[in-house]
CSV table of C-alpha atoms in Angstrom, one decimal:
chain,number,residue,atom,x,y,z
A,43,MET,CA,56.2,100.0,121.8
A,44,LYS,CA,55.1,101.8,125.0
A,45,HIS,CA,57.6,103.7,127.1
A,46,SER,CA,57.1,104.3,130.8
A,47,VAL,CA,58.2,107.4,132.7
A,48,TYR,CA,60.6,105.2,134.6
A,49,SER,CA,62.4,103.9,131.6
A,50,PHE,CA,62.9,107.4,130.3
A,51,TRP,CA,64.5,108.6,133.5
A,52,SER,CA,66.6,105.6,134.1
A,53,ASN,CA,67.8,105.2,130.5
A,54,ARG,CA,68.5,108.9,129.6
A,55,ALA,CA,68.1,111.5,132.2
A,56,VAL,CA,69.8,109.9,135.2
A,57,PRO,CA,73.1,109.0,133.3
A,58,PHE,CA,73.0,112.5,131.8
A,59,ALA,CA,72.6,114.1,135.2
A,60,VAL,CA,75.3,112.0,136.7
A,61,SER,CA,77.7,113.0,133.9
A,62,LEU,CA,76.9,116.7,134.5
A,63,ALA,CA,77.6,116.3,138.2
A,64,VAL,CA,80.9,114.6,137.5
A,65,LEU,CA,81.9,117.3,135.1
A,66,HIS,CA,80.9,120.0,137.6
A,67,VAL,CA,83.1,118.4,140.3
A,68,ALA,CA,86.0,118.0,138.0
A,69,CYS,CA,85.9,121.6,136.8
A,70,ALA,CA,85.4,123.0,140.3
A,71,GLY,CA,88.5,121.3,141.7
A,72,ASP,CA,91.3,123.0,143.6
A,73,SER,CA,92.6,126.0,141.7
A,74,GLY,CA,96.0,125.6,143.2
A,75,ASP,CA,95.9,129.1,144.6
A,76,ALA,CA,95.1,128.8,148.3
A,77,GLY,CA,93.7,131.9,149.9
A,78,ASN,CA,93.2,133.8,146.6
A,79,SER,CA,90.6,131.7,144.8
A,80,GLU,CA,88.3,134.6,144.2
A,81,ASP,CA,91.0,136.5,142.4
A,82,THR,CA,92.0,133.5,140.3
A,83,GLU,CA,88.5,132.8,139.2
A,84,SER,CA,88.1,136.5,138.1
A,85,GLY,CA,91.1,136.1,135.9
A,86,TRP,CA,93.5,138.4,137.8
A,87,GLY,CA,95.7,135.6,139.1
A,88,PRO,CA,98.2,137.0,141.7
A,89,LEU,CA,97.6,140.7,140.6
A,90,ALA,CA,96.3,143.3,143.0
A,91,VAL,CA,93.8,145.2,140.9
A,92,ILE,CA,91.8,148.4,141.5
A,93,GLU,CA,89.1,150.0,139.4
A,94,SER,CA,90.6,152.5,136.9
A,95,VAL,CA,89.7,156.0,138.0
A,96,GLY,CA,90.9,157.9,134.9
A,97,GLU,CA,92.9,160.6,136.7
A,98,GLY,CA,95.7,160.4,134.2
A,99,PRO,CA,99.4,159.7,134.6
A,100,ASN,CA,101.1,160.2,137.9
A,101,ASP,CA,104.7,161.3,138.2
A,102,ALA,CA,105.8,159.5,141.3
A,103,ARG,CA,108.6,157.0,140.9
A,104,GLY,CA,107.9,153.7,142.7
A,105,GLY,CA,111.4,152.5,142.4
A,106,GLU,CA,113.5,150.2,140.3
A,107,GLY,CA,114.2,146.6,140.8
A,108,ARG,CA,113.3,143.0,140.0
A,109,LEU,CA,109.7,142.1,139.2
A,110,THR,CA,108.7,139.1,141.3
A,111,ILE,CA,105.6,137.1,140.4
A,112,THR,CA,104.5,134.3,142.8
A,113,GLY,CA,101.2,132.5,143.1
A,114,GLU,CA,100.1,135.1,145.6
A,115,CYS,CA,101.8,138.4,144.9
A,116,VAL,CA,103.3,140.6,142.3
A,117,THR,CA,106.0,142.7,143.8
A,118,LEU,CA,109.0,144.9,143.0
A,119,GLU,CA,112.1,144.0,144.9
A,120,LEU,CA,113.8,147.4,145.2
A,121,ASN,CA,117.4,147.5,144.0
A,122,GLY,CA,119.8,148.4,146.8
A,123,LEU,CA,117.2,148.1,149.5
A,124,ASP,CA,116.2,145.1,151.5
A,125,ARG,CA,112.4,145.5,150.9
A,126,ALA,CA,109.7,144.9,148.3
A,127,ILE,CA,106.5,146.8,147.4
A,128,THR,CA,103.3,145.3,146.2
A,129,LEU,CA,102.3,146.5,142.8
A,130,VAL,CA,98.7,147.5,142.3
A,131,TRP,CA,97.3,147.6,138.8
A,132,PRO,CA,94.4,149.7,137.3
A,133,ASP,CA,91.9,147.2,135.7
A,134,GLU,CA,91.7,148.9,132.3
A,135,GLN,CA,95.5,148.8,131.8
A,136,VAL,CA,96.3,145.2,132.9
A,137,SER,CA,95.6,141.6,132.1
A,138,TRP,CA,97.0,138.3,133.4
A,139,ASP,CA,98.0,135.4,131.3
A,140,ALA,CA,97.9,132.4,133.5
A,141,ILE,CA,99.4,130.0,131.0
A,142,GLU,CA,102.4,132.2,130.2
A,143,GLU,CA,102.5,133.6,133.7
A,144,GLU,CA,102.9,137.1,132.3
A,145,ILE,CA,101.4,140.5,132.8
A,146,ALA,CA,100.2,142.5,129.8
A,147,PHE,CA,100.2,146.2,130.6
A,148,ARG,CA,98.7,148.9,128.4
A,149,GLU,CA,100.6,152.2,129.0
A,150,PRO,CA,98.9,155.5,128.4
A,151,PRO,CA,98.9,157.7,126.5
A,152,SER,CA,100.2,155.5,123.6
A,153,ASP,CA,98.1,152.5,124.6
A,154,GLU,CA,101.1,150.3,123.7
A,155,VAL,CA,100.7,146.8,125.3
A,156,ARG,CA,103.9,145.4,126.8
A,157,LYS,CA,104.4,142.1,128.5
A,158,PHE,CA,106.3,141.4,131.7
A,159,VAL,CA,107.4,138.2,133.4
A,160,ASP,CA,109.0,137.2,136.7
A,161,GLY,CA,112.6,138.4,136.9
A,162,ASP,CA,112.3,141.5,134.6
A,163,GLN,CA,114.3,144.5,135.8
A,164,ILE,CA,111.9,147.5,135.7
A,165,VAL,CA,111.3,151.0,136.9
A,166,VAL,CA,107.6,151.8,137.9
A,167,GLY,CA,105.9,155.1,137.9
A,168,GLY,CA,102.5,156.0,139.3
A,169,SER,CA,101.5,156.8,142.9
A,170,GLY,CA,101.4,155.3,146.3
A,171,TYR,CA,98.2,153.4,147.2
A,172,THR,CA,96.6,154.9,150.4
A,173,GLY,CA,93.2,153.4,150.1
A,174,GLY,CA,90.0,155.0,148.9
A,175,ILE,CA,89.9,153.1,145.6
A,176,PRO,CA,88.2,149.8,146.0
A,177,TYR,CA,90.1,146.6,145.0
A,178,LEU,CA,88.6,144.4,142.3
A,179,ALA,CA,91.2,141.8,143.3
A,180,LYS,CA,92.7,142.3,146.8
A,181,PRO,CA,96.4,141.5,147.4
A,182,ASP,CA,97.0,138.3,149.4
A,183,GLU,CA,97.7,138.9,153.1
A,184,SER,CA,101.2,137.6,152.6
A,185,CYS,CA,102.1,140.4,150.2
A,186,PRO,CA,104.2,143.4,151.5
A,187,GLY,CA,102.1,146.1,153.1
A,188,GLU,CA,103.5,149.0,151.1
A,189,ARG,CA,101.4,149.3,147.9
A,190,PHE,CA,102.1,151.3,144.7
A,191,ILE,CA,99.7,151.9,141.8
A,192,VAL,CA,101.4,151.3,138.5
A,193,ASP,CA,100.9,153.9,135.8
A,194,SER,CA,104.0,153.4,133.7
A,195,ILE,CA,106.8,150.9,133.4
A,196,ILE,CA,110.3,151.2,131.9
A,197,THR,CA,112.3,148.1,131.2
A,198,LEU,CA,116.0,148.3,132.3
């Protein structure tokens, strides 16, 4: 039996190409994170992330309060104050679990990995973010303007 080029394309390749196109469209659908899709695609979710610079621990206290995780921001609502700060995370110390909606944070020097979720009462240590270190995942524009680089976390 003789096969023509037309029968090959119409019987095999075209349906395959259409299936790939449908799959691509289905996978590239709305991520549900308006305005922060680049960060979501990189796996950082709502985290503001900078490149780790390896300067070692910082002694500044960022404050204590309630960890708040939304689709756009991770903030610390400071106890006793009517304000929140945006938490900035070094990339080598943090990961985001989108399914559990939790932050895994590796704290030097022990390298212990601890997990944090929305509502946890914490104290953060580190340093204020004044720029100079490029973001790998920028905070959403809706996040509070005061930024703090997290180097340590104590659970209350």
